[in-house]
């Protein structure tokens, strides 16, 4: 049966959405789902197996989905071996780690975010504090750091020896592959040769290192929330902000419809408001997987810059979507075959293949 707006609203009413929430989120009274409430599910990017495991544990103990997904991604933010998120993330082109993160709480439709935040390991927790302790949604740069400091977040050097080494290697060998573009004609012609190193860098074996963790969850009350956190594009221009802290681009939740988030080329999500688009496609009745595929297709229709396509018209970048609807159904998709995402739907944490637009190769 297609999931109509009405079905969703009835579902939302049935679960009693809209409980007043201020600081700290109320815990679900009991784990046993009532009739009409889907069983808890948590989805995440491929690097999120530990995140979905932790989030499901907390949901089983009665946590709100937002508490659960943030606690899940905190594990990856704290992990020095994940070079795409938090502590140990790859730095900007000046060797400084700058983090972006956002959280969105379905039942209250509130959000908080930080961008280009330095020195704080858990930007997702700062984003949540922005949501709870300000009347704003997004704080950036030095203002975000001062806010985090005021709330007692510990400052530390986030650049690990491993990330510093990767940055030095990039500077010594690959720094012609950066993000500064030469002037070009409005129709994007005649720059192919100049951009060749960048093009190759943005595709296949030369793919620029990206990585992020997104996590969406539905709790025992049927409420949904999500988080996206990242160190962003490696060796980016300082101050560059990707899609992850932008509500509607790197994540979005409508408690009555579903939750979605993304990893991959942030710039493409910024110009397509992709996560909001995925949720809207689910609202029109698309399955989570089909909603992700539809948005990828729409992105392709909007990608007009020649430097972002190869000779056959295929994209020279990758982007992944993860989606969960209010019935607890989930799916994900990306541009090229071979991807996977993490799911915990009550039995175990596991990887599930992502649908795709094009077969690789
Ligand atoms: N989307 C992230 C960004 O553009 C990077 C990534 O997911 O790999 O900052």
mmCIF file of C-alpha atoms and ligand atoms in Angstrom:
data_model
loop_
_atom_site.group_PDB
_atom_site.id
_atom_site.type_symbol
_atom_site.label_atom_id
_atom_site.label_comp_id
_atom_site.label_asym_id
_atom_site.label_seq_id
_atom_site.Cartn_x
_atom_site.Cartn_y
_atom_site.Cartn_z
ATOM 1 C CA UNK A 1 0.000 0.000 0.000
ATOM 2 C CA UNK A 2 1.503 3.366 -0.880
ATOM 3 C CA UNK A 3 2.343 5.428 2.148
ATOM 4 C CA UNK A 4 0.220 8.540 1.752
ATOM 5 C CA UNK A 5 0.468 11.724 3.763
ATOM 6 C CA UNK A 6 -2.784 10.767 5.461
ATOM 7 C CA UNK A 7 -1.458 7.328 6.451
ATOM 8 C CA UNK A 8 1.616 8.977 7.881
ATOM 9 C CA UNK A 9 -0.378 11.521 9.826
ATOM 10 C CA UNK A 10 -2.645 8.845 11.234
ATOM 11 C CA UNK A 11 0.416 6.864 12.168
ATOM 12 C CA UNK A 12 1.942 9.908 13.837
ATOM 13 C CA UNK A 13 -1.239 10.622 15.762
ATOM 14 C CA UNK A 14 -1.385 7.008 16.854
ATOM 15 C CA UNK A 15 2.066 7.163 18.389
ATOM 16 C CA UNK A 16 1.256 10.362 20.220
ATOM 17 C CA UNK A 17 3.979 12.395 18.555
ATOM 18 C CA UNK A 18 4.538 15.894 19.848
ATOM 19 C CA UNK A 19 5.357 15.254 23.490
ATOM 20 C CA UNK A 20 6.783 18.459 24.960
ATOM 21 C CA UNK A 21 10.535 18.221 24.959
ATOM 22 C CA UNK A 22 12.962 20.730 26.383
ATOM 23 C CA UNK A 23 16.452 19.892 27.607
ATOM 24 C CA UNK A 24 17.201 16.203 27.469
ATOM 25 C CA UNK A 25 14.801 13.905 25.769
ATOM 26 C CA UNK A 26 12.216 11.807 27.589
ATOM 27 C CA UNK A 27 12.746 8.084 27.624
ATOM 28 C CA UNK A 28 10.164 5.742 26.163
ATOM 29 C CA UNK A 29 8.162 4.131 28.941
ATOM 30 C CA UNK A 30 8.517 0.596 27.654
ATOM 31 C CA UNK A 31 10.227 -1.228 24.871
ATOM 32 C CA UNK A 32 7.175 -3.231 23.770
ATOM 33 C CA UNK A 33 5.874 -1.563 20.630
ATOM 34 C CA UNK A 34 2.178 -0.693 20.666
ATOM 35 C CA UNK A 35 0.033 -1.756 17.728
ATOM 36 C CA UNK A 36 0.689 0.549 14.766
ATOM 37 C CA UNK A 37 4.185 1.473 15.934
ATOM 38 C CA UNK A 38 6.954 -0.040 13.825
ATOM 39 C CA UNK A 39 9.732 -1.895 15.552
ATOM 40 C CA UNK A 40 12.896 0.131 16.113
ATOM 41 C CA UNK A 41 15.371 0.324 13.240
ATOM 42 C CA UNK A 42 18.670 2.173 12.867
ATOM 43 C CA UNK A 43 20.472 2.766 9.554
ATOM 44 C CA UNK A 44 23.884 4.265 8.935
ATOM 45 C CA UNK A 45 26.614 4.609 6.362
ATOM 46 C CA UNK A 46 28.987 1.678 5.779
ATOM 47 C CA UNK A 47 31.318 2.873 8.575
ATOM 48 C CA UNK A 48 28.431 2.801 11.042
ATOM 49 C CA UNK A 49 28.170 -0.831 12.179
ATOM 50 C CA UNK A 50 29.284 0.067 15.710
ATOM 51 C CA UNK A 51 27.015 3.115 15.621
ATOM 52 C CA UNK A 52 23.863 1.150 14.775
ATOM 53 C CA UNK A 53 24.749 -1.457 17.398
ATOM 54 C CA UNK A 54 25.099 1.161 20.141
ATOM 55 C CA UNK A 55 22.037 3.105 18.993
ATOM 56 C CA UNK A 56 19.886 -0.041 19.023
ATOM 57 C CA UNK A 57 21.138 -0.941 22.518
ATOM 58 C CA UNK A 58 20.047 2.466 23.787
ATOM 59 C CA UNK A 59 16.703 2.337 21.986
ATOM 60 C CA UNK A 60 16.079 -1.043 23.607
ATOM 61 C CA UNK A 61 16.767 0.570 26.972
ATOM 62 C CA UNK A 62 14.110 3.171 26.160
ATOM 63 C CA UNK A 63 16.160 6.028 24.705
ATOM 64 C CA UNK A 64 14.784 8.605 22.347
ATOM 65 C CA UNK A 65 16.089 8.054 18.804
ATOM 66 C CA UNK A 66 18.144 11.266 18.920
ATOM 67 C CA UNK A 67 20.066 10.270 22.062
ATOM 68 C CA UNK A 68 20.656 6.877 20.487
ATOM 69 C CA UNK A 69 21.961 7.963 17.091
ATOM 70 C CA UNK A 70 24.251 10.618 18.593
ATOM 71 C CA UNK A 71 25.731 8.101 21.047
ATOM 72 C CA UNK A 72 26.248 5.779 18.073
ATOM 73 C CA UNK A 73 28.170 8.269 15.946
ATOM 74 C CA UNK A 74 30.181 9.506 18.966
ATOM 75 C CA UNK A 75 31.981 6.128 18.837
ATOM 76 C CA UNK A 76 33.158 6.826 15.300
ATOM 77 C CA UNK A 77 33.984 10.481 16.060
ATOM 78 C CA UNK A 78 36.255 9.276 18.883
ATOM 79 C CA UNK A 79 37.982 6.652 16.748
ATOM 80 C CA UNK A 80 41.410 7.867 15.536
ATOM 81 C CA UNK A 81 41.399 5.196 12.817
ATOM 82 C CA UNK A 82 38.374 6.611 11.012
ATOM 83 C CA UNK A 83 39.984 9.417 9.029
ATOM 84 C CA UNK A 84 36.680 10.860 7.828
ATOM 85 C CA UNK A 85 35.040 11.874 11.091
ATOM 86 C CA UNK A 86 35.955 13.665 14.343
ATOM 87 C CA UNK A 87 39.282 12.891 16.030
ATOM 88 C CA UNK A 88 41.721 11.602 13.404
ATOM 89 C CA UNK A 89 39.766 13.177 10.517
ATOM 90 C CA UNK A 90 41.850 14.374 7.574
ATOM 91 C CA UNK A 91 42.600 18.110 7.775
ATOM 92 C CA UNK A 92 42.036 21.027 5.429
ATOM 93 C CA UNK A 93 44.720 22.161 2.994
ATOM 94 C CA UNK A 94 46.524 24.006 5.819
ATOM 95 C CA UNK A 95 46.696 20.901 8.007
ATOM 96 C CA UNK A 96 43.876 21.908 10.370
ATOM 97 C CA UNK A 97 40.987 19.540 11.115
ATOM 98 C CA UNK A 98 37.635 21.306 10.608
ATOM 99 C CA UNK A 99 34.461 19.401 11.458
ATOM 100 C CA UNK A 100 30.836 19.734 10.316
ATOM 101 C CA UNK A 101 27.826 18.089 11.978
ATOM 102 C CA UNK A 102 24.073 18.388 12.348
ATOM 103 C CA UNK A 103 21.304 16.694 14.278
ATOM 104 C CA UNK A 104 17.570 16.731 13.655
ATOM 105 C CA UNK A 105 14.878 15.628 16.099
ATOM 106 C CA UNK A 106 11.728 14.325 14.428
ATOM 107 C CA UNK A 107 9.108 14.730 17.195
ATOM 108 C CA UNK A 108 9.861 18.438 17.733
ATOM 109 C CA UNK A 109 11.171 19.162 14.224
ATOM 110 C CA UNK A 110 14.114 20.982 15.785
ATOM 111 C CA UNK A 111 17.668 20.920 14.549
ATOM 112 C CA UNK A 112 21.146 22.061 15.511
ATOM 113 C CA UNK A 113 24.378 22.214 13.565
ATOM 114 C CA UNK A 114 27.991 23.352 13.606
ATOM 115 C CA UNK A 115 30.309 23.944 10.673
ATOM 116 C CA UNK A 116 34.065 24.412 10.301
ATOM 117 C CA UNK A 117 34.444 23.663 14.014
ATOM 118 C CA UNK A 118 38.030 23.162 15.212
ATOM 119 C CA UNK A 119 39.447 21.382 18.275
ATOM 120 C CA UNK A 120 36.302 19.588 19.470
ATOM 121 C CA UNK A 121 36.107 15.843 18.964
ATOM 122 C CA UNK A 122 32.318 15.408 19.047
ATOM 123 C CA UNK A 123 30.757 18.028 16.776
ATOM 124 C CA UNK A 124 27.472 16.077 16.766
ATOM 125 C CA UNK A 125 27.153 16.641 20.525
ATOM 126 C CA UNK A 126 27.893 20.352 20.056
ATOM 127 C CA UNK A 127 25.233 20.420 17.292
ATOM 128 C CA UNK A 128 22.759 18.909 19.720
ATOM 129 C CA UNK A 129 23.659 21.557 22.301
ATOM 130 C CA UNK A 130 23.049 24.254 19.669
ATOM 131 C CA UNK A 131 19.593 22.730 19.175
ATOM 132 C CA UNK A 132 18.819 22.604 22.877
ATOM 133 C CA UNK A 133 20.520 25.703 24.259
ATOM 134 C CA UNK A 134 20.082 28.346 21.564
ATOM 135 C CA UNK A 135 17.341 29.768 19.436
ATOM 136 C CA UNK A 136 19.548 29.177 16.380
ATOM 137 C CA UNK A 137 20.161 26.210 14.131
ATOM 138 C CA UNK A 138 23.707 26.648 12.798
ATOM 139 C CA UNK A 139 26.881 28.063 14.372
ATOM 140 C CA UNK A 140 30.128 28.209 12.410
ATOM 141 C CA UNK A 141 33.870 28.574 12.892
ATOM 142 C CA UNK A 142 35.146 30.554 15.837
ATOM 143 C CA UNK A 143 31.630 31.295 17.115
ATOM 144 C CA UNK A 144 30.873 27.573 17.210
ATOM 145 C CA UNK A 145 34.124 26.902 19.076
ATOM 146 C CA UNK A 146 33.438 29.627 21.651
ATOM 147 C CA UNK A 147 29.926 28.234 22.143
ATOM 148 C CA UNK A 148 31.307 24.707 22.637
ATOM 149 C CA UNK A 149 33.892 26.001 25.114
ATOM 150 C CA UNK A 150 31.185 27.846 27.057
ATOM 151 C CA UNK A 151 29.288 24.574 27.364
ATOM 152 C CA UNK A 152 32.298 22.729 28.723
ATOM 153 C CA UNK A 153 33.418 20.798 25.654
ATOM 154 C CA UNK A 154 37.113 19.972 25.960
ATOM 155 C CA UNK A 155 39.475 21.434 23.369
ATOM 156 C CA UNK A 156 42.129 19.153 21.958
ATOM 157 C CA UNK A 157 44.357 18.743 18.949
ATOM 158 C CA UNK A 158 42.400 16.560 16.528
ATOM 159 C CA UNK A 159 45.221 15.970 14.049
ATOM 160 C CA UNK A 160 46.623 12.486 14.636
ATOM 161 C CA UNK A 161 50.061 11.408 13.421
ATOM 162 C CA UNK A 162 48.356 9.270 10.752
ATOM 163 C CA UNK A 163 46.256 12.182 9.432
ATOM 164 C CA UNK A 164 49.265 14.537 9.524
ATOM 165 C CA UNK A 165 51.245 12.019 7.469
ATOM 166 C CA UNK A 166 48.438 11.766 4.903
ATOM 167 C CA UNK A 167 48.310 15.568 4.679
ATOM 168 C CA UNK A 168 52.098 15.789 4.230
ATOM 169 C CA UNK A 169 51.952 13.146 1.489
ATOM 170 C CA UNK A 170 49.213 15.120 -0.253
ATOM 171 C CA UNK A 171 51.203 18.350 -0.012
ATOM 172 C CA UNK A 172 54.374 16.705 -1.265
ATOM 173 C CA UNK A 173 52.835 14.726 -4.106
ATOM 174 C CA UNK A 174 49.263 15.594 -4.917
ATOM 175 C CA UNK A 175 48.601 19.170 -4.001
ATOM 176 C CA UNK A 176 48.008 20.097 -7.640
ATOM 177 C CA UNK A 177 44.750 18.233 -7.024
ATOM 178 C CA UNK A 178 43.115 20.793 -4.829
ATOM 179 C CA UNK A 179 39.804 22.637 -5.023
ATOM 180 C CA UNK A 180 40.922 25.928 -6.568
ATOM 181 C CA UNK A 181 39.568 26.235 -10.099
ATOM 182 C CA UNK A 182 41.031 28.468 -12.793
ATOM 183 C CA UNK A 183 38.711 30.993 -14.434
ATOM 184 C CA UNK A 184 36.460 29.368 -16.990
ATOM 185 C CA UNK A 185 33.891 30.317 -19.552
ATOM 186 C CA UNK A 186 30.266 30.468 -18.422
ATOM 187 C CA UNK A 187 29.395 27.439 -20.541
ATOM 188 C CA UNK A 188 32.260 25.487 -18.965
ATOM 189 C CA UNK A 189 34.001 24.903 -22.304
ATOM 190 C CA UNK A 190 37.698 24.714 -23.125
ATOM 191 C CA UNK A 191 38.985 24.018 -19.699
ATOM 192 C CA UNK A 192 39.269 20.252 -19.956
ATOM 193 C CA UNK A 193 43.043 20.182 -20.234
ATOM 194 C CA UNK A 194 43.626 22.602 -17.416
ATOM 195 C CA UNK A 195 41.299 20.632 -15.189
ATOM 196 C CA UNK A 196 42.501 17.203 -16.161
ATOM 197 C CA UNK A 197 44.371 16.478 -12.917
ATOM 198 C CA UNK A 198 41.324 17.552 -10.948
ATOM 199 C CA UNK A 199 39.018 15.428 -13.076
ATOM 200 C CA UNK A 200 41.072 12.336 -12.641
ATOM 201 C CA UNK A 201 41.359 13.100 -8.996
ATOM 202 C CA UNK A 202 37.614 13.229 -8.655
ATOM 203 C CA UNK A 203 37.005 9.836 -10.163
ATOM 204 C CA UNK A 204 37.871 6.172 -9.850
ATOM 205 C CA UNK A 205 41.317 5.368 -8.550
ATOM 206 C CA UNK A 206 42.015 9.031 -8.002
ATOM 207 C CA UNK A 207 38.865 9.647 -6.033
ATOM 208 C CA UNK A 208 39.468 12.352 -3.399
ATOM 209 C CA UNK A 209 39.210 10.994 0.077
ATOM 210 C CA UNK A 210 35.813 11.733 1.546
ATOM 211 C CA UNK A 211 33.885 10.032 4.289
ATOM 212 C CA UNK A 212 31.282 10.866 6.845
ATOM 213 C CA UNK A 213 28.887 9.065 9.103
ATOM 214 C CA UNK A 214 25.143 9.472 8.858
ATOM 215 C CA UNK A 215 22.762 7.675 11.235
ATOM 216 C CA UNK A 216 18.938 7.685 11.249
ATOM 217 C CA UNK A 217 16.793 5.836 13.769
ATOM 218 C CA UNK A 218 13.243 5.081 14.781
ATOM 219 C CA UNK A 219 12.694 4.391 18.481
ATOM 220 C CA UNK A 220 10.225 2.354 20.514
ATOM 221 C CA UNK A 221 7.685 5.191 20.435
ATOM 222 C CA UNK A 222 7.906 5.361 16.650
ATOM 223 C CA UNK A 223 9.762 8.687 16.779
ATOM 224 C CA UNK A 224 12.564 9.363 14.306
ATOM 225 C CA UNK A 225 15.774 11.405 14.460
ATOM 226 C CA UNK A 226 19.043 11.656 12.581
ATOM 227 C CA UNK A 227 22.613 12.917 12.686
ATOM 228 C CA UNK A 228 25.396 13.480 10.164
ATOM 229 C CA UNK A 229 28.978 14.207 11.242
ATOM 230 C CA UNK A 230 32.197 14.550 9.245
ATOM 231 C CA UNK A 231 35.644 16.038 8.824
ATOM 232 C CA UNK A 232 34.463 16.792 5.287
ATOM 233 C CA UNK A 233 36.448 16.695 2.113
ATOM 234 C CA UNK A 234 40.101 15.996 2.819
ATOM 235 C CA UNK A 235 42.463 18.927 2.147
ATOM 236 C CA UNK A 236 39.545 21.277 1.462
ATOM 237 C CA UNK A 237 39.927 25.037 1.275
ATOM 238 C CA UNK A 238 39.810 26.294 4.891
ATOM 239 C CA UNK A 239 36.306 27.399 5.785
ATOM 240 C CA UNK A 240 34.701 25.094 3.236
ATOM 241 C CA UNK A 241 31.391 23.764 4.544
ATOM 242 C CA UNK A 242 29.885 20.643 3.023
ATOM 243 C CA UNK A 243 26.366 19.259 3.090
ATOM 244 C CA UNK A 244 26.624 17.441 6.430
ATOM 245 C CA UNK A 245 25.689 20.399 8.685
ATOM 246 C CA UNK A 246 23.049 21.734 6.310
ATOM 247 C CA UNK A 247 19.521 20.653 7.165
ATOM 248 C CA UNK A 248 17.820 19.384 4.020
ATOM 249 C CA UNK A 249 21.104 18.677 2.242
ATOM 250 C CA UNK A 250 23.086 16.219 4.423
ATOM 251 C CA UNK A 251 20.141 15.042 6.527
ATOM 252 C CA UNK A 252 16.447 15.612 7.077
ATOM 253 C CA UNK A 253 13.618 14.069 9.064
ATOM 254 C CA UNK A 254 9.860 14.511 9.000
ATOM 255 C CA UNK A 255 8.608 12.479 11.937
ATOM 256 C CA UNK A 256 5.417 11.521 10.130
ATOM 257 C CA UNK A 257 7.178 10.482 6.933
ATOM 258 C CA UNK A 258 10.787 9.392 7.308
ATOM 259 C CA UNK A 259 14.421 10.268 7.785
ATOM 260 C CA UNK A 260 17.268 10.475 5.269
ATOM 261 C CA UNK A 261 20.916 11.401 5.077
ATOM 262 C CA UNK A 262 23.866 11.385 2.784
ATOM 263 C CA UNK A 263 27.595 10.907 2.386
ATOM 264 C CA UNK A 264 29.785 11.633 -0.622
ATOM 265 C CA UNK A 265 30.165 14.796 -2.704
ATOM 266 C CA UNK A 266 28.657 17.448 -0.462
ATOM 267 C CA UNK A 267 28.546 20.149 -3.110
ATOM 268 C CA UNK A 268 26.050 18.121 -5.126
ATOM 269 C CA UNK A 269 23.705 17.852 -2.129
ATOM 270 C CA UNK A 270 24.023 21.558 -1.398
ATOM 271 C CA UNK A 271 22.679 22.478 -4.826
ATOM 272 C CA UNK A 272 19.973 19.796 -4.789
ATOM 273 C CA UNK A 273 18.676 19.852 -1.172
ATOM 274 C CA UNK A 274 18.949 16.100 -1.558
ATOM 275 C CA UNK A 275 17.995 14.704 1.850
ATOM 276 C CA UNK A 276 14.810 16.739 1.945
ATOM 277 C CA UNK A 277 14.085 15.493 -1.586
ATOM 278 C CA UNK A 278 14.457 11.870 -0.432
ATOM 279 C CA UNK A 279 11.977 12.430 2.403
ATOM 280 C CA UNK A 280 9.554 14.153 0.031
ATOM 281 C CA UNK A 281 9.768 11.232 -2.392
ATOM 282 C CA UNK A 282 8.871 8.890 0.489
ATOM 283 C CA UNK A 283 5.973 11.200 1.318
ATOM 284 C CA UNK A 284 4.723 10.738 -2.249
ATOM 285 C CA UNK A 285 4.663 6.995 -1.584
ATOM 286 C CA UNK A 286 8.075 5.869 -2.869
ATOM 287 C CA UNK A 287 9.872 3.117 -0.992
ATOM 288 C CA UNK A 288 13.038 4.308 0.794
ATOM 289 C CA UNK A 289 15.263 2.710 -1.850
ATOM 290 C CA UNK A 290 13.260 4.093 -4.765
ATOM 291 C CA UNK A 291 13.209 7.540 -3.141
ATOM 292 C CA UNK A 292 17.035 7.478 -3.000
ATOM 293 C CA UNK A 293 17.250 6.350 -6.652
ATOM 294 C CA UNK A 294 14.806 9.047 -7.780
ATOM 295 C CA UNK A 295 16.896 11.748 -6.125
ATOM 296 C CA UNK A 296 20.091 10.393 -7.695
ATOM 297 C CA UNK A 297 18.352 10.556 -11.060
ATOM 298 C CA UNK A 298 17.262 14.121 -10.419
ATOM 299 C CA UNK A 299 20.820 15.038 -9.369
ATOM 300 C CA UNK A 300 22.083 13.644 -12.670
ATOM 301 C CA UNK A 301 19.573 15.763 -14.585
ATOM 302 C CA UNK A 302 20.848 18.851 -12.749
ATOM 303 C CA UNK A 303 24.554 18.088 -13.150
ATOM 304 C CA UNK A 304 25.400 20.233 -16.161
ATOM 305 C CA UNK A 305 29.070 21.079 -15.514
ATOM 306 C CA UNK A 306 31.168 19.133 -18.003
ATOM 307 C CA UNK A 307 33.979 18.670 -15.520
ATOM 308 C CA UNK A 308 31.620 16.597 -13.371
ATOM 309 C CA UNK A 309 30.872 14.101 -16.136
ATOM 310 C CA UNK A 310 33.069 11.711 -18.097
ATOM 311 C CA UNK A 311 33.069 11.297 -21.889
ATOM 312 C CA UNK A 312 30.053 9.001 -21.750
ATOM 313 C CA UNK A 313 28.120 11.441 -19.565
ATOM 314 C CA UNK A 314 28.509 9.464 -16.370
ATOM 315 C CA UNK A 315 29.259 11.378 -13.177
ATOM 316 C CA UNK A 316 32.835 11.764 -11.988
ATOM 317 C CA UNK A 317 31.744 11.755 -8.354
ATOM 318 C CA UNK A 318 29.974 9.554 -5.868
ATOM 319 C CA UNK A 319 27.128 10.277 -3.485
ATOM 320 C CA UNK A 320 25.200 7.890 -1.224
ATOM 321 C CA UNK A 321 21.748 8.143 0.365
ATOM 322 C CA UNK A 322 20.277 6.268 3.325
ATOM 323 C CA UNK A 323 16.554 6.377 4.063
ATOM 324 C CA UNK A 324 14.173 5.072 6.689
ATOM 325 C CA UNK A 325 10.421 5.604 6.613
ATOM 326 C CA UNK A 326 7.956 5.936 9.477
ATOM 327 C CA UNK A 327 6.886 2.314 8.983
ATOM 328 C CA UNK A 328 10.438 1.181 9.726
ATOM 329 C CA UNK A 329 11.229 0.267 6.105
ATOM 330 C CA UNK A 330 14.705 1.244 4.942
ATOM 331 C CA UNK A 331 16.861 1.426 1.823
ATOM 332 C CA UNK A 332 19.814 3.193 0.306
ATOM 333 C CA UNK A 333 21.364 3.952 -3.052
ATOM 334 C CA UNK A 334 24.389 5.518 -4.667
ATOM 335 C CA UNK A 335 25.581 6.338 -8.146
ATOM 336 C CA UNK A 336 27.916 3.391 -8.804
ATOM 337 C CA UNK A 337 27.509 -0.276 -7.853
ATOM 338 C CA UNK A 338 29.503 -1.838 -5.039
ATOM 339 C CA UNK A 339 28.352 0.219 -2.052
ATOM 340 C CA UNK A 340 26.786 -0.918 1.190
ATOM 341 C CA UNK A 341 25.227 0.586 4.297
ATOM 342 C CA UNK A 342 24.730 -0.485 7.901
ATOM 343 C CA UNK A 343 21.418 -1.568 9.377
ATOM 344 C CA UNK A 344 20.195 -2.854 12.725
ATOM 345 C CA UNK A 345 16.559 -3.860 12.565
ATOM 346 C CA UNK A 346 16.379 -5.686 15.844
ATOM 347 C CA UNK A 347 18.244 -8.867 15.081
ATOM 348 C CA UNK A 348 21.830 -7.854 14.386
ATOM 349 C CA UNK A 349 23.983 -5.111 12.912
ATOM 350 C CA UNK A 350 24.816 -5.938 9.312
ATOM 351 C CA UNK A 351 25.814 -4.489 5.972
ATOM 352 C CA UNK A 352 23.202 -4.319 3.219
ATOM 353 C CA UNK A 353 24.019 -3.547 -0.455
ATOM 354 C CA UNK A 354 23.134 -0.095 -1.780
ATOM 355 C CA UNK A 355 21.051 0.114 -4.956
ATOM 356 C CA UNK A 356 22.762 2.072 -7.722
ATOM 357 C CA UNK A 357 22.283 3.973 -10.968
ATOM 358 C CA UNK A 358 25.295 2.658 -12.928
ATOM 359 C CA UNK A 359 27.290 -0.536 -12.856
ATOM 360 C CA UNK A 360 30.916 0.274 -12.097
ATOM 361 C CA UNK A 361 33.417 -0.206 -14.909
HETATM 362 N N1 LIG B 1 29.559 14.817 2.375
HETATM 363 C C1 LIG B 1 30.806 15.152 3.017
HETATM 364 C C2 LIG B 1 31.187 16.548 2.652
HETATM 365 O O1 LIG B 1 31.001 16.925 1.515
HETATM 366 C C3 LIG B 1 31.940 14.271 2.656
HETATM 367 C C4 LIG B 1 31.648 12.824 2.573
HETATM 368 O O2 LIG B 1 30.590 12.370 2.905
HETATM 369 O O3 LIG B 1 32.503 12.075 2.164
HETATM 370 O O4 LIG B 1 31.724 17.233 3.483
#
